[in-house]
Amino acid sequence: MSERSHALLSLYETLIAQVKADFSEDNSMTVKELYKLVTASKEFLAIKKQAKDDELALVEHFLKREIANYLQEQNAEELSHSPTVIAAENTLWHWLSEITDRSQIEWHEVTQDLKHNGFYQSGEIVAQGTLICTACGHQMRIEFPGVIPDCPECECEQFTREALAP
């Protein structure tokens, strides 16, 4: 790699670092806003002075792509914890449970009940159904597979599972 290419690459890497820093300061910025901010920076102006027209066009293209990819990665992490996404997942699991073959699920749950001797502990994974606390009788409806929490009423850790209605 020539010294000129190395210098351009170094300036480009500095631009990417600046994108990340600018976004961490204000994570509501869009791709266009970040691109506009970065292209006004002294590092970009230095690239503009040193690069040929075709190289500058490539840098601008790559910069737009890098910014879009970075924002997509950052937003994907935030979306996984979004109340809207969690509600959509819960709704989807509910719809899937409504259209499944209940007899197959019931057979699976019967085998699970036999393995557990009819009792489930908090921390175990269970599929859909209604869990009943052995201490206070509180019922918890489970819509999709998940980890059993302690009873919200008495913090008991043991439950029985009500059979699914076909």
PDB file of C-alpha atoms in Angstrom:
ATOM      1  CA  MET A   1       0.000   0.000   0.000  1.00  0.00           C
ATOM      2  CA  SER A   2       1.397   3.363  -0.979  1.00  0.00           C
ATOM      3  CA  GLU A   3       1.958   6.111   1.527  1.00  0.00           C
ATOM      4  CA  ARG A   4      -0.845   8.138  -0.071  1.00  0.00           C
ATOM      5  CA  SER A   5      -3.286   5.226   0.182  1.00  0.00           C
ATOM      6  CA  HIS A   6      -2.265   4.638   3.773  1.00  0.00           C
ATOM      7  CA  ALA A   7      -2.895   8.310   4.589  1.00  0.00           C
ATOM      8  CA  LEU A   8      -6.351   8.217   2.949  1.00  0.00           C
ATOM      9  CA  LEU A   9      -7.233   5.018   4.808  1.00  0.00           C
ATOM     10  CA  SER A  10      -6.125   6.544   8.091  1.00  0.00           C
ATOM     11  CA  LEU A  11      -8.320   9.603   7.484  1.00  0.00           C
ATOM     12  CA  TYR A  12     -11.260   7.338   6.565  1.00  0.00           C
ATOM     13  CA  GLU A  13     -10.858   5.341   9.784  1.00  0.00           C
ATOM     14  CA  THR A  14     -10.837   8.622  11.693  1.00  0.00           C
ATOM     15  CA  LEU A  15     -14.125   9.550   9.985  1.00  0.00           C
ATOM     16  CA  ILE A  16     -15.717   6.254  11.068  1.00  0.00           C
ATOM     17  CA  ALA A  17     -14.532   6.806  14.635  1.00  0.00           C
ATOM     18  CA  GLN A  18     -16.058  10.288  14.481  1.00  0.00           C
ATOM     19  CA  VAL A  19     -19.393   8.830  13.312  1.00  0.00           C
ATOM     20  CA  LYS A  20     -19.459   6.532  16.340  1.00  0.00           C
ATOM     21  CA  ALA A  21     -18.531   9.361  18.706  1.00  0.00           C
ATOM     22  CA  ASP A  22     -21.139  11.730  17.225  1.00  0.00           C
ATOM     23  CA  PHE A  23     -23.828   9.059  17.458  1.00  0.00           C
ATOM     24  CA  SER A  24     -22.957   8.246  21.068  1.00  0.00           C
ATOM     25  CA  GLU A  25     -23.431  11.935  21.910  1.00  0.00           C
ATOM     26  CA  ASP A  26     -26.812  12.115  20.139  1.00  0.00           C
ATOM     27  CA  ASN A  27     -28.316   8.725  19.297  1.00  0.00           C
ATOM     28  CA  SER A  28     -31.355  10.273  17.637  1.00  0.00           C
ATOM     29  CA  MET A  29     -29.343  11.331  14.581  1.00  0.00           C
ATOM     30  CA  THR A  30     -30.302   9.909  11.190  1.00  0.00           C
ATOM     31  CA  VAL A  31     -27.995   8.663   8.441  1.00  0.00           C
ATOM     32  CA  LYS A  32     -28.348  11.948   6.552  1.00  0.00           C
ATOM     33  CA  GLU A  33     -27.623  14.043   9.642  1.00  0.00           C
ATOM     34  CA  LEU A  34     -24.533  12.018  10.532  1.00  0.00           C
ATOM     35  CA  TYR A  35     -23.298  12.085   6.940  1.00  0.00           C
ATOM     36  CA  LYS A  36     -23.756  15.849   6.757  1.00  0.00           C
ATOM     37  CA  LEU A  37     -21.909  16.329  10.055  1.00  0.00           C
ATOM     38  CA  VAL A  38     -19.016  14.075   9.049  1.00  0.00           C
ATOM     39  CA  THR A  39     -18.610  15.558   5.562  1.00  0.00           C
ATOM     40  CA  ALA A  40     -18.199  18.988   7.157  1.00  0.00           C
ATOM     41  CA  SER A  41     -15.341  17.763   9.362  1.00  0.00           C
ATOM     42  CA  LYS A  42     -11.699  18.670   8.822  1.00  0.00           C
ATOM     43  CA  GLU A  43     -10.789  14.988   8.217  1.00  0.00           C
ATOM     44  CA  PHE A  44     -13.250  14.759   5.334  1.00  0.00           C
ATOM     45  CA  LEU A  45     -11.991  18.034   3.907  1.00  0.00           C
ATOM     46  CA  ALA A  46      -8.451  16.624   4.082  1.00  0.00           C
ATOM     47  CA  ILE A  47      -9.576  13.549   2.141  1.00  0.00           C
ATOM     48  CA  LYS A  48     -11.292  15.813  -0.362  1.00  0.00           C
ATOM     49  CA  LYS A  49      -8.021  17.700  -0.965  1.00  0.00           C
ATOM     50  CA  GLN A  50      -5.903  14.548  -1.346  1.00  0.00           C
ATOM     51  CA  ALA A  51      -8.255  12.219  -3.222  1.00  0.00           C
ATOM     52  CA  LYS A  52      -8.979  12.104  -6.912  1.00  0.00           C
ATOM     53  CA  ASP A  53     -12.603  12.493  -8.029  1.00  0.00           C
ATOM     54  CA  ASP A  54     -13.190   8.753  -8.434  1.00  0.00           C
ATOM     55  CA  GLU A  55     -11.571   8.033  -5.027  1.00  0.00           C
ATOM     56  CA  LEU A  56     -13.699  10.721  -3.392  1.00  0.00           C
ATOM     57  CA  ALA A  57     -16.838   9.213  -4.911  1.00  0.00           C
ATOM     58  CA  LEU A  58     -15.858   5.818  -3.454  1.00  0.00           C
ATOM     59  CA  VAL A  59     -15.157   7.339  -0.037  1.00  0.00           C
ATOM     60  CA  GLU A  60     -18.563   9.055  -0.032  1.00  0.00           C
ATOM     61  CA  HIS A  61     -20.297   5.841  -1.104  1.00  0.00           C
ATOM     62  CA  PHE A  62     -18.515   3.741   1.539  1.00  0.00           C
ATOM     63  CA  LEU A  63     -19.105   6.370   4.199  1.00  0.00           C
ATOM     64  CA  LYS A  64     -22.863   6.385   3.557  1.00  0.00           C
ATOM     65  CA  ARG A  65     -22.914   2.591   3.662  1.00  0.00           C
ATOM     66  CA  GLU A  66     -20.849   2.424   6.876  1.00  0.00           C
ATOM     67  CA  ILE A  67     -23.058   4.993   8.615  1.00  0.00           C
ATOM     68  CA  ALA A  68     -26.244   3.146   7.585  1.00  0.00           C
ATOM     69  CA  ASN A  69     -24.837  -0.212   8.760  1.00  0.00           C
ATOM     70  CA  TYR A  70     -23.674   1.258  12.061  1.00  0.00           C
ATOM     71  CA  LEU A  71     -27.063   2.844  12.780  1.00  0.00           C
ATOM     72  CA  GLN A  72     -28.850  -0.367  11.805  1.00  0.00           C
ATOM     73  CA  GLU A  73     -26.717  -2.350  14.276  1.00  0.00           C
ATOM     74  CA  GLN A  74     -27.301   0.186  17.048  1.00  0.00           C
ATOM     75  CA  ASN A  75     -31.055   0.312  16.446  1.00  0.00           C
ATOM     76  CA  ALA A  76     -31.342  -3.481  16.292  1.00  0.00           C
ATOM     77  CA  GLU A  77     -29.959  -3.704  19.832  1.00  0.00           C
ATOM     78  CA  GLU A  78     -32.431  -1.095  21.067  1.00  0.00           C
ATOM     79  CA  LEU A  79     -35.400  -2.732  19.306  1.00  0.00           C
ATOM     80  CA  SER A  80     -34.907  -6.076  21.011  1.00  0.00           C
ATOM     81  CA  HIS A  81     -35.766  -4.400  24.345  1.00  0.00           C
ATOM     82  CA  SER A  82     -38.542  -2.204  22.967  1.00  0.00           C
ATOM     83  CA  PRO A  83     -41.949  -2.598  24.662  1.00  0.00           C
ATOM     84  CA  THR A  84     -43.548  -2.552  21.209  1.00  0.00           C
ATOM     85  CA  VAL A  85     -41.387  -5.425  19.971  1.00  0.00           C
ATOM     86  CA  ILE A  86     -41.973  -7.402  23.170  1.00  0.00           C
ATOM     87  CA  ALA A  87     -45.752  -6.880  22.817  1.00  0.00           C
ATOM     88  CA  ALA A  88     -45.593  -7.968  19.165  1.00  0.00           C
ATOM     89  CA  GLU A  89     -43.667 -11.120  20.136  1.00  0.00           C
ATOM     90  CA  ASN A  90     -46.227 -11.932  22.833  1.00  0.00           C
ATOM     91  CA  THR A  91     -49.099 -11.409  20.383  1.00  0.00           C
ATOM     92  CA  LEU A  92     -47.409 -13.619  17.791  1.00  0.00           C
ATOM     93  CA  TRP A  93     -46.868 -16.399  20.328  1.00  0.00           C
ATOM     94  CA  HIS A  94     -50.530 -16.096  21.371  1.00  0.00           C
ATOM     95  CA  TRP A  95     -51.724 -16.341  17.747  1.00  0.00           C
ATOM     96  CA  LEU A  96     -49.479 -19.336  17.114  1.00  0.00           C
ATOM     97  CA  SER A  97     -50.813 -21.074  20.202  1.00  0.00           C
ATOM     98  CA  GLU A  98     -54.361 -20.516  18.944  1.00  0.00           C
ATOM     99  CA  ILE A  99     -53.719 -22.232  15.595  1.00  0.00           C
ATOM    100  CA  THR A 100     -51.587 -25.141  16.787  1.00  0.00           C
ATOM    101  CA  ASP A 101     -52.794 -28.694  17.087  1.00  0.00           C
ATOM    102  CA  ARG A 102     -53.793 -28.768  20.757  1.00  0.00           C
ATOM    103  CA  SER A 103     -53.682 -32.558  20.968  1.00  0.00           C
ATOM    104  CA  GLN A 104     -49.978 -32.598  20.042  1.00  0.00           C
ATOM    105  CA  ILE A 105     -49.201 -29.931  22.630  1.00  0.00           C
ATOM    106  CA  GLU A 106     -51.246 -31.785  25.248  1.00  0.00           C
ATOM    107  CA  TRP A 107     -49.319 -35.021  24.624  1.00  0.00           C
ATOM    108  CA  HIS A 108     -46.044 -33.155  24.991  1.00  0.00           C
ATOM    109  CA  GLU A 109     -47.221 -31.541  28.217  1.00  0.00           C
ATOM    110  CA  VAL A 110     -48.432 -34.875  29.603  1.00  0.00           C
ATOM    111  CA  THR A 111     -44.953 -36.337  29.087  1.00  0.00           C
ATOM    112  CA  GLN A 112     -43.449 -33.261  30.762  1.00  0.00           C
ATOM    113  CA  ASP A 113     -45.863 -33.654  33.712  1.00  0.00           C
ATOM    114  CA  LEU A 114     -44.788 -37.285  34.099  1.00  0.00           C
ATOM    115  CA  LYS A 115     -41.113 -36.269  34.115  1.00  0.00           C
ATOM    116  CA  HIS A 116     -41.826 -33.597  36.738  1.00  0.00           C
ATOM    117  CA  ASN A 117     -44.142 -35.790  38.830  1.00  0.00           C
ATOM    118  CA  GLY A 118     -46.776 -33.096  38.311  1.00  0.00           C
ATOM    119  CA  PHE A 119     -44.705 -30.308  39.911  1.00  0.00           C
ATOM    120  CA  TYR A 120     -42.702 -27.524  38.277  1.00  0.00           C
ATOM    121  CA  GLN A 121     -40.078 -25.319  39.935  1.00  0.00           C
ATOM    122  CA  SER A 122     -39.362 -21.657  39.251  1.00  0.00           C
ATOM    123  CA  GLY A 123     -36.389 -21.346  36.928  1.00  0.00           C
ATOM    124  CA  GLU A 124     -37.511 -24.268  34.760  1.00  0.00           C
ATOM    125  CA  ILE A 125     -38.669 -23.755  31.176  1.00  0.00           C
ATOM    126  CA  VAL A 126     -42.292 -24.527  30.443  1.00  0.00           C
ATOM    127  CA  ALA A 127     -44.495 -24.246  27.366  1.00  0.00           C
ATOM    128  CA  GLN A 128     -47.969 -22.718  27.301  1.00  0.00           C
ATOM    129  CA  GLY A 129     -50.547 -23.463  29.942  1.00  0.00           C
ATOM    130  CA  THR A 130     -51.685 -22.319  33.346  1.00  0.00           C
ATOM    131  CA  LEU A 131     -49.409 -22.793  36.348  1.00  0.00           C
ATOM    132  CA  ILE A 132     -50.971 -22.922  39.803  1.00  0.00           C
ATOM    133  CA  CYS A 133     -48.919 -22.036  42.878  1.00  0.00           C
ATOM    134  CA  THR A 134     -48.877 -24.911  45.363  1.00  0.00           C
ATOM    135  CA  ALA A 135     -48.758 -22.503  48.340  1.00  0.00           C
ATOM    136  CA  CYS A 136     -51.395 -19.862  47.599  1.00  0.00           C
ATOM    137  CA  GLY A 137     -53.257 -21.168  44.526  1.00  0.00           C
ATOM    138  CA  HIS A 138     -52.394 -18.133  42.370  1.00  0.00           C
ATOM    139  CA  GLN A 139     -52.759 -18.919  38.657  1.00  0.00           C
ATOM    140  CA  MET A 140     -50.250 -17.699  36.072  1.00  0.00           C
ATOM    141  CA  ARG A 141     -51.156 -18.006  32.374  1.00  0.00           C
ATOM    142  CA  ILE A 142     -48.123 -18.879  30.233  1.00  0.00           C
ATOM    143  CA  GLU A 143     -48.687 -17.966  26.567  1.00  0.00           C
ATOM    144  CA  PHE A 144     -45.351 -19.139  25.124  1.00  0.00           C
ATOM    145  CA  PRO A 145     -42.285 -21.089  26.230  1.00  0.00           C
ATOM    146  CA  GLY A 146     -40.344 -19.320  28.932  1.00  0.00           C
ATOM    147  CA  VAL A 147     -38.703 -19.524  32.335  1.00  0.00           C
ATOM    148  CA  ILE A 148     -41.072 -19.954  35.271  1.00  0.00           C
ATOM    149  CA  PRO A 149     -40.782 -17.009  37.696  1.00  0.00           C
ATOM    150  CA  ASP A 150     -41.451 -17.207  41.433  1.00  0.00           C
ATOM    151  CA  CYS A 151     -45.106 -16.766  42.368  1.00  0.00           C
ATOM    152  CA  PRO A 152     -45.892 -13.018  42.218  1.00  0.00           C
ATOM    153  CA  GLU A 153     -48.259 -13.366  45.194  1.00  0.00           C
ATOM    154  CA  CYS A 154     -46.246 -15.370  47.747  1.00  0.00           C
ATOM    155  CA  GLU A 155     -42.833 -15.949  46.095  1.00  0.00           C
ATOM    156  CA  CYS A 156     -43.298 -19.730  46.283  1.00  0.00           C
ATOM    157  CA  GLU A 157     -41.144 -21.701  43.845  1.00  0.00           C
ATOM    158  CA  GLN A 158     -43.382 -24.741  43.194  1.00  0.00           C
ATOM    159  CA  PHE A 159     -46.310 -25.044  40.778  1.00  0.00           C
ATOM    160  CA  THR A 160     -48.639 -27.558  39.209  1.00  0.00           C
ATOM    161  CA  ARG A 161     -49.803 -27.184  35.628  1.00  0.00           C
ATOM    162  CA  GLU A 162     -53.460 -27.148  34.670  1.00  0.00           C
ATOM    163  CA  ALA A 163     -54.197 -29.351  31.670  1.00  0.00           C
ATOM    164  CA  LEU A 164     -54.797 -27.619  28.339  1.00  0.00           C
ATOM    165  CA  ALA A 165     -58.319 -27.653  27.042  1.00  0.00           C
ATOM    166  CA  PRO A 166     -58.455 -29.204  23.519  1.00  0.00           C
TER     167      PRO A 166
END
